[in-house]
PDB file of C-alpha atoms in Angstrom:
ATOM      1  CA  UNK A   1       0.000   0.000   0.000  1.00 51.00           C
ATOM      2  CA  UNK A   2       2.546   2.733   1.165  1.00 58.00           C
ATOM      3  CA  UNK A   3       4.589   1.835  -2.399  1.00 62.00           C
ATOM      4  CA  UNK A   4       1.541   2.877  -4.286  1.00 66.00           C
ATOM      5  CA  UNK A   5       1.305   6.246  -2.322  1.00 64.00           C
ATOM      6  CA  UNK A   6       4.189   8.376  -4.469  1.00 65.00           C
ATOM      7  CA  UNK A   7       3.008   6.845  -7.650  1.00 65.00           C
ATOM      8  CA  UNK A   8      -0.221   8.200  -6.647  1.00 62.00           C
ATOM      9  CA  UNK A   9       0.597  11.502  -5.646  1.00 67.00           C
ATOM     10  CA  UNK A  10       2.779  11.853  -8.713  1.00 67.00           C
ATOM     11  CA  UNK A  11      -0.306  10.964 -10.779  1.00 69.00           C
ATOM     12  CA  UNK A  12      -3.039  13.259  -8.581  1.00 70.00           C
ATOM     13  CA  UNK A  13       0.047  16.616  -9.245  1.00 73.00           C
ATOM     14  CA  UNK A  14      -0.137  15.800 -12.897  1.00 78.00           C
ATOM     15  CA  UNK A  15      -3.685  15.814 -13.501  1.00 79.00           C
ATOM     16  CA  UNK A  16      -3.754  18.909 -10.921  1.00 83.00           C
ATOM     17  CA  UNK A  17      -1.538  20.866 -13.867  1.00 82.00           C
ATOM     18  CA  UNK A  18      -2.888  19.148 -16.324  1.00 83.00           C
ATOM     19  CA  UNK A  19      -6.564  20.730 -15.143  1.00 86.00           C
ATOM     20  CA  UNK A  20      -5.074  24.393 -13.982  1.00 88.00           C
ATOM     21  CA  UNK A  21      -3.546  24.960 -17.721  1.00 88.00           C
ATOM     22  CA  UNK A  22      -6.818  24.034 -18.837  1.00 91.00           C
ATOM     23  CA  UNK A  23      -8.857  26.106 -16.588  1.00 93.00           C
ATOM     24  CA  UNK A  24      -6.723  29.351 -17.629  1.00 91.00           C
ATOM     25  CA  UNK A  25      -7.874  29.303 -21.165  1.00 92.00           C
ATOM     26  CA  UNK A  26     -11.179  27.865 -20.517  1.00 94.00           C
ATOM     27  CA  UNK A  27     -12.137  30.310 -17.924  1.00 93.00           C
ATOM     28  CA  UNK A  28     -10.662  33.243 -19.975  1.00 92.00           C
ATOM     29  CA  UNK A  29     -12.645  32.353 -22.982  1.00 93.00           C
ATOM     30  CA  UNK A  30     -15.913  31.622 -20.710  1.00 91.00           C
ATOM     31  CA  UNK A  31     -16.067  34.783 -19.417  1.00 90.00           C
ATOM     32  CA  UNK A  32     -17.121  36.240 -22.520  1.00 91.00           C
ATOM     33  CA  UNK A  33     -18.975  33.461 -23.316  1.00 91.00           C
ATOM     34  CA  UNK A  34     -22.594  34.843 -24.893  1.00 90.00           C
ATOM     35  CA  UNK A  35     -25.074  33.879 -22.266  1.00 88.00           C
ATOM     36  CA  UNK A  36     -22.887  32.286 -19.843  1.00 91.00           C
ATOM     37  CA  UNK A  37     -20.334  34.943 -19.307  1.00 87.00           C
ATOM     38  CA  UNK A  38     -23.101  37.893 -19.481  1.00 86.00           C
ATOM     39  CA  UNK A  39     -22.573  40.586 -16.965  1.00 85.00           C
ATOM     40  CA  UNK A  40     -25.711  39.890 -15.299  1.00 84.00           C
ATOM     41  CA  UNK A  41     -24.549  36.497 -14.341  1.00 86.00           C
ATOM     42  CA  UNK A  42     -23.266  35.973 -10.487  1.00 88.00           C
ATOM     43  CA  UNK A  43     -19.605  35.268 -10.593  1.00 89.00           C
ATOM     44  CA  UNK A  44     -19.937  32.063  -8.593  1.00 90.00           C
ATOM     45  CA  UNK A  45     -22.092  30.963 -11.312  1.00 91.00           C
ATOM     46  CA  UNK A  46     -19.246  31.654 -14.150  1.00 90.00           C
ATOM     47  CA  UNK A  47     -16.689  29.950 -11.560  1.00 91.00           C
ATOM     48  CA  UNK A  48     -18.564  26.973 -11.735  1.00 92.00           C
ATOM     49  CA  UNK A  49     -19.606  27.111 -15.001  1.00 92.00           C
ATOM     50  CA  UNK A  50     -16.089  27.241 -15.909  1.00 92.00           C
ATOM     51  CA  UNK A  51     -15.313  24.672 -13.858  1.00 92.00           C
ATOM     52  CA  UNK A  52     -17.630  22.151 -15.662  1.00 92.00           C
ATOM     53  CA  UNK A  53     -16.287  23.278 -18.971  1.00 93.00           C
ATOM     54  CA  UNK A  54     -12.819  22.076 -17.707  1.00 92.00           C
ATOM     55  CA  UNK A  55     -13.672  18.501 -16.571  1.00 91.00           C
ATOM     56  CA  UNK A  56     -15.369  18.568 -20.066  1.00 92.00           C
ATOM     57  CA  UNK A  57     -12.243  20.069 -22.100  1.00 92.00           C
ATOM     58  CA  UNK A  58      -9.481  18.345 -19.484  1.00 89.00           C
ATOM     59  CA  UNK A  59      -9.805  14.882 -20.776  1.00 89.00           C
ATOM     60  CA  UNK A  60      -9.938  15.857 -24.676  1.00 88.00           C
ATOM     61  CA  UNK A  61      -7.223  17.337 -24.948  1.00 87.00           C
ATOM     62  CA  UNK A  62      -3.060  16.121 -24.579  1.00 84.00           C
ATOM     63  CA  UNK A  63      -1.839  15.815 -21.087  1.00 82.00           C
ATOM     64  CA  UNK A  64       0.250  19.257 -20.019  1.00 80.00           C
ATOM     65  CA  UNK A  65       3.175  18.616 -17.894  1.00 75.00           C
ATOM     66  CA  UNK A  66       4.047  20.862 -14.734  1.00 75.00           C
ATOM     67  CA  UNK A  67       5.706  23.538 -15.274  1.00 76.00           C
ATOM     68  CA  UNK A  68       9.925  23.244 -14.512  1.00 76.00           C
ATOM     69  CA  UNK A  69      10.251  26.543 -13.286  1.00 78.00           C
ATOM     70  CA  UNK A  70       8.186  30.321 -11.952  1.00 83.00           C
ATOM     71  CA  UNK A  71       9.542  31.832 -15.522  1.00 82.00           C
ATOM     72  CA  UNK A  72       8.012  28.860 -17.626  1.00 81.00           C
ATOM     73  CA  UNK A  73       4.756  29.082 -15.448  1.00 83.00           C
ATOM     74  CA  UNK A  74       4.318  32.640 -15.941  1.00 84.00           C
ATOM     75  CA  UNK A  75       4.292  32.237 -19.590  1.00 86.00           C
ATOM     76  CA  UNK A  76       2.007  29.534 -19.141  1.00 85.00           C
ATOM     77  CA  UNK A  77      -0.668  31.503 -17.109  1.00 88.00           C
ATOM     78  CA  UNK A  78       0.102  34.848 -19.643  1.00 89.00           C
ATOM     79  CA  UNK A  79      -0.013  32.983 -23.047  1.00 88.00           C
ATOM     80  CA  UNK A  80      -3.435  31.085 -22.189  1.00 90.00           C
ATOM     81  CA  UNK A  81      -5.149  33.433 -20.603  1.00 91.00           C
ATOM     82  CA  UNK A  82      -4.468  35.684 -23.930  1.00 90.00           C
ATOM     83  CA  UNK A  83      -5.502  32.415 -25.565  1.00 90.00           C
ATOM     84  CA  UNK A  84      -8.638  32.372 -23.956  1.00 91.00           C
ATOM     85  CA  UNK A  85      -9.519  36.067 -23.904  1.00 91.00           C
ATOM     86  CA  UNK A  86      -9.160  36.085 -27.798  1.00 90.00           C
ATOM     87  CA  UNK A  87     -11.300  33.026 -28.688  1.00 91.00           C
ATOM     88  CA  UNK A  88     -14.053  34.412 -26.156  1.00 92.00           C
ATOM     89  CA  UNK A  89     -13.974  38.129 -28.047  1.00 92.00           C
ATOM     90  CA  UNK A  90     -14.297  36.431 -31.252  1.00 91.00           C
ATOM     91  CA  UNK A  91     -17.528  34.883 -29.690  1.00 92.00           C
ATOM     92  CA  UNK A  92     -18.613  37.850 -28.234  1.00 92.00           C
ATOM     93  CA  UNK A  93     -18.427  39.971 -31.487  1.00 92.00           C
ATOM     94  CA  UNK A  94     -21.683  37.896 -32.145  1.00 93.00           C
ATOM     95  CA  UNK A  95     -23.162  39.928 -29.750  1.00 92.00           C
ATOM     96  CA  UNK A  96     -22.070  42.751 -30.638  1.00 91.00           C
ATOM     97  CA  UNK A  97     -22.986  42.329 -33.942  1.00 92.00           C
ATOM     98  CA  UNK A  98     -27.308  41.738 -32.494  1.00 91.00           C
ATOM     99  CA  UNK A  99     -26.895  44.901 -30.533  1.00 89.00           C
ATOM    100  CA  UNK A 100     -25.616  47.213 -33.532  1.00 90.00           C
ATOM    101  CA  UNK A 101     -28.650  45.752 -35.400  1.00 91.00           C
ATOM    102  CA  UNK A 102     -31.055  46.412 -33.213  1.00 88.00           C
ATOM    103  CA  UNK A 103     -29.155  50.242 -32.491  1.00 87.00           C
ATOM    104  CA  UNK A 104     -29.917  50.228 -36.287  1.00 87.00           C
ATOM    105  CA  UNK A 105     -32.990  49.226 -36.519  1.00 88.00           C
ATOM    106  CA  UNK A 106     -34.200  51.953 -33.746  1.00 85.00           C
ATOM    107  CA  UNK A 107     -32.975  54.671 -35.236  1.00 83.00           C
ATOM    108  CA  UNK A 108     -34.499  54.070 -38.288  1.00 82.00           C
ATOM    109  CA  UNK A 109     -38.011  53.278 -36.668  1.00 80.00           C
ATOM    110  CA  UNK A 110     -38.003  55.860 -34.262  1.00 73.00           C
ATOM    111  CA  UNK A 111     -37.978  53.367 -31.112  1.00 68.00           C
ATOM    112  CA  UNK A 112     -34.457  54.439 -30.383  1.00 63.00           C
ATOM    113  CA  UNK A 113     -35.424  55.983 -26.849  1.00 53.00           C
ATOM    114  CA  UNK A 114     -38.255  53.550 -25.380  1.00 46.00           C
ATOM    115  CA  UNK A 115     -36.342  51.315 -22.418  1.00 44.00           C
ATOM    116  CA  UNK A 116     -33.294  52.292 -23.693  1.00 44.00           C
ATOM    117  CA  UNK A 117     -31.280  51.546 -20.194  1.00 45.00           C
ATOM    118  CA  UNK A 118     -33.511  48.105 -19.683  1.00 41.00           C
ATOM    119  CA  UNK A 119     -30.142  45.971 -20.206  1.00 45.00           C
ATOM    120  CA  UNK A 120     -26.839  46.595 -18.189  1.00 48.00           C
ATOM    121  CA  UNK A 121     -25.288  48.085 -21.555  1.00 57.00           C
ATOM    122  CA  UNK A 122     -27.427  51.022 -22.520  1.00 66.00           C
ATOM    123  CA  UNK A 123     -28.826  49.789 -26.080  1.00 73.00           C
ATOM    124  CA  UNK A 124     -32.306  50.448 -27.096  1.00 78.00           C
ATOM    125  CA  UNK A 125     -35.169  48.117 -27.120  1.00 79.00           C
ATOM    126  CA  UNK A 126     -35.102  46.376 -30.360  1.00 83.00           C
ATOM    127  CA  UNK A 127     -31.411  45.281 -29.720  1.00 82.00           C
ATOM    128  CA  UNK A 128     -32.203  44.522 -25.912  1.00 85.00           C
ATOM    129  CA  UNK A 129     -35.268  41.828 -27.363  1.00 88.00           C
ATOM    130  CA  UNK A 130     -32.715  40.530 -29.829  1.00 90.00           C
ATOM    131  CA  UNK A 131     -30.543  40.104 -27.847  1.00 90.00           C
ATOM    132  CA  UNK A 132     -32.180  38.180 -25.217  1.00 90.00           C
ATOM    133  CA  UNK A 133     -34.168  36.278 -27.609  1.00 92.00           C
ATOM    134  CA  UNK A 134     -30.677  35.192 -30.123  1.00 92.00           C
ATOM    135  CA  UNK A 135     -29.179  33.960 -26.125  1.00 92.00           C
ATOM    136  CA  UNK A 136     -31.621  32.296 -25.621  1.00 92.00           C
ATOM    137  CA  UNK A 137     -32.579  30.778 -29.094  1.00 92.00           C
ATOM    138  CA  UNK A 138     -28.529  29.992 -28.999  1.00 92.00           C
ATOM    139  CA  UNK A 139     -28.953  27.887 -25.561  1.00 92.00           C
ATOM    140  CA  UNK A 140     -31.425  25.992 -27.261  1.00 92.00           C
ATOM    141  CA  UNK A 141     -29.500  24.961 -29.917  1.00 90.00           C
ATOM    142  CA  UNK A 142     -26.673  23.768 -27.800  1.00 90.00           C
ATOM    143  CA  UNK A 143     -24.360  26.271 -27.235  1.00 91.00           C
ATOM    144  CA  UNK A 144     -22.237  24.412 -24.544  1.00 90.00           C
ATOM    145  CA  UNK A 145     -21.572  21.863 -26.743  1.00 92.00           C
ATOM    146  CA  UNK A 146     -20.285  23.871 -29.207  1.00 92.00           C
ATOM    147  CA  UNK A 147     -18.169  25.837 -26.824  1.00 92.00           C
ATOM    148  CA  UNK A 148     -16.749  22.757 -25.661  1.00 92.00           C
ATOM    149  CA  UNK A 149     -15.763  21.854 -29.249  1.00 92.00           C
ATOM    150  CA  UNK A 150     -14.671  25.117 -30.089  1.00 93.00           C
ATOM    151  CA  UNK A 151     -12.593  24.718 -26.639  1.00 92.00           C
ATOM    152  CA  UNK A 152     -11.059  21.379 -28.129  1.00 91.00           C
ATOM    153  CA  UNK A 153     -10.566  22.694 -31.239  1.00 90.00           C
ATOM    154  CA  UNK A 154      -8.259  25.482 -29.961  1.00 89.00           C
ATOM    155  CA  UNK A 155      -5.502  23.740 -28.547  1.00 89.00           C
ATOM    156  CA  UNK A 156      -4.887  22.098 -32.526  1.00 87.00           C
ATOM    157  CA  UNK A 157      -4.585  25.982 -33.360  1.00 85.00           C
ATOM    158  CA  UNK A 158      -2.968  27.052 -30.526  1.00 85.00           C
ATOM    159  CA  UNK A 159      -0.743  24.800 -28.826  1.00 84.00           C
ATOM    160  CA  UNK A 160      -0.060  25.035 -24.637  1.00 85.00           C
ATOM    161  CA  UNK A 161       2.058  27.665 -23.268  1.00 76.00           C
ATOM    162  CA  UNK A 162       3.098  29.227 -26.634  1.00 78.00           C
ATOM    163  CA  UNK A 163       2.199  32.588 -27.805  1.00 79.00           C
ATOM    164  CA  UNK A 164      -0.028  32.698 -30.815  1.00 77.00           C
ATOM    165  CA  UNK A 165       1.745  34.273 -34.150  1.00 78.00           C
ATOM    166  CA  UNK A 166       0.710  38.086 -33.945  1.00 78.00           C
ATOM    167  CA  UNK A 167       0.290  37.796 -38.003  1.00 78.00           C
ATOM    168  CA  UNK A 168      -2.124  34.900 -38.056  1.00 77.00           C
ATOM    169  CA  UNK A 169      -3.888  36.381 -34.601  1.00 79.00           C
ATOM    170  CA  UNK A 170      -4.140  39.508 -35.655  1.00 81.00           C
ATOM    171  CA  UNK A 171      -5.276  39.002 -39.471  1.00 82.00           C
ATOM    172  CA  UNK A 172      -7.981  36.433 -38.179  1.00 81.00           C
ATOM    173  CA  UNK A 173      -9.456  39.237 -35.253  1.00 81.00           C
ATOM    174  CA  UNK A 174      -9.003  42.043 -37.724  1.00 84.00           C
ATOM    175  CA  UNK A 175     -11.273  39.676 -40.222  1.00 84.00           C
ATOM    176  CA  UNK A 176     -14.010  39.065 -37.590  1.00 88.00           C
ATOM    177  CA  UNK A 177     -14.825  43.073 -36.827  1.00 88.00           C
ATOM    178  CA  UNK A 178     -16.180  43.929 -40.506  1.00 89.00           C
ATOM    179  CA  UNK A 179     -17.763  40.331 -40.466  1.00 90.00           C
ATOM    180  CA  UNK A 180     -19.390  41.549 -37.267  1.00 91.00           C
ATOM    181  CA  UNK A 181     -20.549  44.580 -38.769  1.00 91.00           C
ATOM    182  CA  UNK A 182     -21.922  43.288 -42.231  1.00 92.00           C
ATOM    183  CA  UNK A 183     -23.705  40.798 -39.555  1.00 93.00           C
ATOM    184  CA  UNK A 184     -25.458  43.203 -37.982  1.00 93.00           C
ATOM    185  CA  UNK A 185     -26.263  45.885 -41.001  1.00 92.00           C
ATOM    186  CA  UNK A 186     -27.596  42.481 -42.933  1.00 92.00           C
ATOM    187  CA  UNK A 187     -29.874  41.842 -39.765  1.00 92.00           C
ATOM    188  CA  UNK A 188     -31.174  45.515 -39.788  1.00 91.00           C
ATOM    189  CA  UNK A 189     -31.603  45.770 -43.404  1.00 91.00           C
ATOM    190  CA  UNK A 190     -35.783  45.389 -43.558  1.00 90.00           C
ATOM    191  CA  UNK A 191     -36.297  48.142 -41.189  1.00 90.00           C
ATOM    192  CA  UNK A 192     -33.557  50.190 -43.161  1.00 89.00           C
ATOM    193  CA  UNK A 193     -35.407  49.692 -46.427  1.00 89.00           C
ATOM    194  CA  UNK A 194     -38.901  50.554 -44.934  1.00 86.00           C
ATOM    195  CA  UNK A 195     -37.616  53.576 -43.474  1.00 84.00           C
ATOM    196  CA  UNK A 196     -36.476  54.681 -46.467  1.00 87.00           C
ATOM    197  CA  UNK A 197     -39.656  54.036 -48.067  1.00 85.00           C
ATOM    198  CA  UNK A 198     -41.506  55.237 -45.062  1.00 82.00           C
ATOM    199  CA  UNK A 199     -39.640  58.665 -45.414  1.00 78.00           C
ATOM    200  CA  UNK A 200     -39.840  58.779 -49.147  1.00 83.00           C
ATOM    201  CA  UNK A 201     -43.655  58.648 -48.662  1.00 80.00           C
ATOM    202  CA  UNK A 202     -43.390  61.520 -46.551  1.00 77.00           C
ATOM    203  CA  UNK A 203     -41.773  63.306 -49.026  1.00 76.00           C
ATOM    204  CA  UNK A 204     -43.949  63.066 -51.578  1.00 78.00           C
ATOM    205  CA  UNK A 205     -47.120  63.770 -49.461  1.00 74.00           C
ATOM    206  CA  UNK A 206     -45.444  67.003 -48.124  1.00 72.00           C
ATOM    207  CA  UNK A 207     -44.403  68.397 -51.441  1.00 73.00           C
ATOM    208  CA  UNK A 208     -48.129  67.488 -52.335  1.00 73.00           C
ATOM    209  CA  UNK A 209     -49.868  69.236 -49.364  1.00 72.00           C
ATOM    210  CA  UNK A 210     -47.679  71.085 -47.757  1.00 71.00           C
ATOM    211  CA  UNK A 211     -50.149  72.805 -45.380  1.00 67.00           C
ATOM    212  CA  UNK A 212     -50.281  68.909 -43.574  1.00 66.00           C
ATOM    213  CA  UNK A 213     -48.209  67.832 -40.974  1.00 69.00           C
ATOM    214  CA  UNK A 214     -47.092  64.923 -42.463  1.00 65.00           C
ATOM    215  CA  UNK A 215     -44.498  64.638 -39.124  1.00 65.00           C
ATOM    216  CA  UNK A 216     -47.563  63.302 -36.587  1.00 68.00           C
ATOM    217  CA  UNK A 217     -49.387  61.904 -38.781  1.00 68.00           C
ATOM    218  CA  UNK A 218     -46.432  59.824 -40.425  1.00 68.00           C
ATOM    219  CA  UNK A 219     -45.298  58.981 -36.891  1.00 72.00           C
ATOM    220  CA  UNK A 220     -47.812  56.363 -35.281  1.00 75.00           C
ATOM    221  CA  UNK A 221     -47.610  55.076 -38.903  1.00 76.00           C
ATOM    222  CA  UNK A 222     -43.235  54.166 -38.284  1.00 77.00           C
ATOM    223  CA  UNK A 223     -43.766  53.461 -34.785  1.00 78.00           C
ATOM    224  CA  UNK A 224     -46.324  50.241 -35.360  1.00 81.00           C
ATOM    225  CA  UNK A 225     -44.506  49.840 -38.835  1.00 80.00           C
ATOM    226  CA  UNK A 226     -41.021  49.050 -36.730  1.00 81.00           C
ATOM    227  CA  UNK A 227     -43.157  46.746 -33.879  1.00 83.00           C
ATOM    228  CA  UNK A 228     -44.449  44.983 -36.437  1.00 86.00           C
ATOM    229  CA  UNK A 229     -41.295  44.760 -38.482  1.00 87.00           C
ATOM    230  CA  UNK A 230     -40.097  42.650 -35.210  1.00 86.00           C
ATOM    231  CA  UNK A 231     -43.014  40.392 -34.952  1.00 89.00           C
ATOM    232  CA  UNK A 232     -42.812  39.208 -38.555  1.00 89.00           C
ATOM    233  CA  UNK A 233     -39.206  39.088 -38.817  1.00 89.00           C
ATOM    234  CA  UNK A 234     -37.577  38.658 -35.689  1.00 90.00           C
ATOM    235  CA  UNK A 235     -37.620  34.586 -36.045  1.00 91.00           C
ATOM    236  CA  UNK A 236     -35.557  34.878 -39.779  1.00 92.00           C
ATOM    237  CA  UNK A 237     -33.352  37.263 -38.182  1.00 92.00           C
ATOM    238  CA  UNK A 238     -32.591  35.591 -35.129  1.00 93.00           C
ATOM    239  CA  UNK A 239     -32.534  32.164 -37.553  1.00 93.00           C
ATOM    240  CA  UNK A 240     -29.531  33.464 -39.513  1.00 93.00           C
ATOM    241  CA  UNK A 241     -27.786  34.733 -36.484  1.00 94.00           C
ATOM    242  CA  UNK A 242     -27.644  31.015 -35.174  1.00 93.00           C
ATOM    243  CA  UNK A 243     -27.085  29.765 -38.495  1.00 92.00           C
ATOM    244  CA  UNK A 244     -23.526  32.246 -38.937  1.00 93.00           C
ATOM    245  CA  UNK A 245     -22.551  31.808 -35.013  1.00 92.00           C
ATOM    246  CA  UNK A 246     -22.928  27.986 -36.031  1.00 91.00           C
ATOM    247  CA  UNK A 247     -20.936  28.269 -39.125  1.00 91.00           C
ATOM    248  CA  UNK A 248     -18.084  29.974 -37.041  1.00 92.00           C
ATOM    249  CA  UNK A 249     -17.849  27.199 -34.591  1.00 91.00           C
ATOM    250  CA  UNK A 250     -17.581  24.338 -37.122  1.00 87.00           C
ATOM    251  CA  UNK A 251     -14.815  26.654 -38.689  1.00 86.00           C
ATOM    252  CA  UNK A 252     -13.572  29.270 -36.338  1.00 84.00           C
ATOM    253  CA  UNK A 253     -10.331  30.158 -38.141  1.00 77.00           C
ATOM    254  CA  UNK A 254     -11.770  30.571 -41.638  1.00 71.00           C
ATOM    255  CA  UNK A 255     -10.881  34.270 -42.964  1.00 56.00           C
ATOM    256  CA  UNK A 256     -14.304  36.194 -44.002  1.00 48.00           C
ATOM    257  CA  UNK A 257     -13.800  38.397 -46.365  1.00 46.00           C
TER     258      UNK A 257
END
């Protein structure tokens, strides 16, 4: 019995490394997490959620070693946690990219002021329902298990304890902003178009009778035109968000152009 005790305790410090280096990028990357890393979210809860996502990602991935010295363990603790952060922003910019297009679609509806401080990050209604709604529509459709993979995934891309290439890093994050963008101007683009067409009218009826005010008359008119808007197209919208946050995680290093 007492022989089997430093083989033991040799095994039980390896896994504890083994799990640490793990939780460093996981935890990083979880933090950002859409709906599990939201700011609303108790930071027990992310601790243990975290957790879980380790004991899920630990035993996928190649066993890491402990480290031989402080200078080799600081490097560890820096280069995953940049790791980590970076994966989780690129996740995140999915969120950002809902919240722009429901910024967008308020302004050009004129609901750009009703609720606007509702969520913890002052954006106006629209974006604050599509936001809520994509999380949760995202949770549905499995998020954690896609996280997970995405988790596994990294460590082929990025390998333990060495810094990422600032070229390839930096080429892939710059790639994801305008992606983000065109994401979120392609989500917004119905209630673009009918405000264009909505002011266009208004336009023409002015020129036409000039002594009406077109202004409160026209408004009621783009207020229920933008609630309705969201009814009919919210579930498309929301349906193509989860369809390109899927499409990332089954390729997260492809360059969109």
């Amino acid at each position: 019995m007492m022989e089997i005790l430093p083989e033991l305790q040799s095994r039980l410090t390896e896994l504890y490394w083994h799990g640490f280096a793990v939780f460093l990028r996981v935890a990083a990357l979880s933090s950002l997490l859409p709906a599990f890393g939201e700011r609303t979210v108790p930071m027990r809860i992310k601790l243990v959620i975290a957790l879980m996502f380790t004991m899920i990602v630990a035993p996928a991935v190649p066993m890491i070693g402990q480290p031989a010295d402080l200078i080799i363990l600081g490097l560890l603790v820096l280069s995953e946690t940049i790791i980590g952060l970076a994966l989780g922003i690129a996740v995140r910019l999915f969120v950002l990219a809902l919240q722009t297009a429901g910024s967008i679609a308020a302004q050009a509806t004129s609901l750009a002021q009703i609720l606007g401080g509702a969520a913890v990050e002052p954006i106006p209604a629209i974006g604050y329902v599509l936001v809520i709604a994509g999380l949760a529509l995202a949770v549905m459709s499995g998020l954690h298990v896609q996280a997970a993979e995405y988790l596994i995934y990294s460590y082929e891309i990025f390998p333990v304890g060495e810094f990422p290439t600032a070229s390839i890093l930096a080429e892939w994050g710059i790639a994801r902003i305008p992606h983000a963008f065109s994401l979120a101007f392609a989500l917004a683009a119905p209630f673009v178009i009918i405000s264009l067409i909505y002011n266009l009218t208004l336009g023409v009826i002015n020129r036409a009778m000039p002594q009406l005010m077109v202004a409160f008359v026209g408004a009621p008119v783009i207020t229920f035109g933008g609630l309705f808007l969201l009814f009919v197209c919210s579930p498309m919208l929301l349906q193509i968000w989860t369809d390109s946050l899927a499409r990332f995680f089954a390729n997260p290093m492809e360059i969109v152009r």
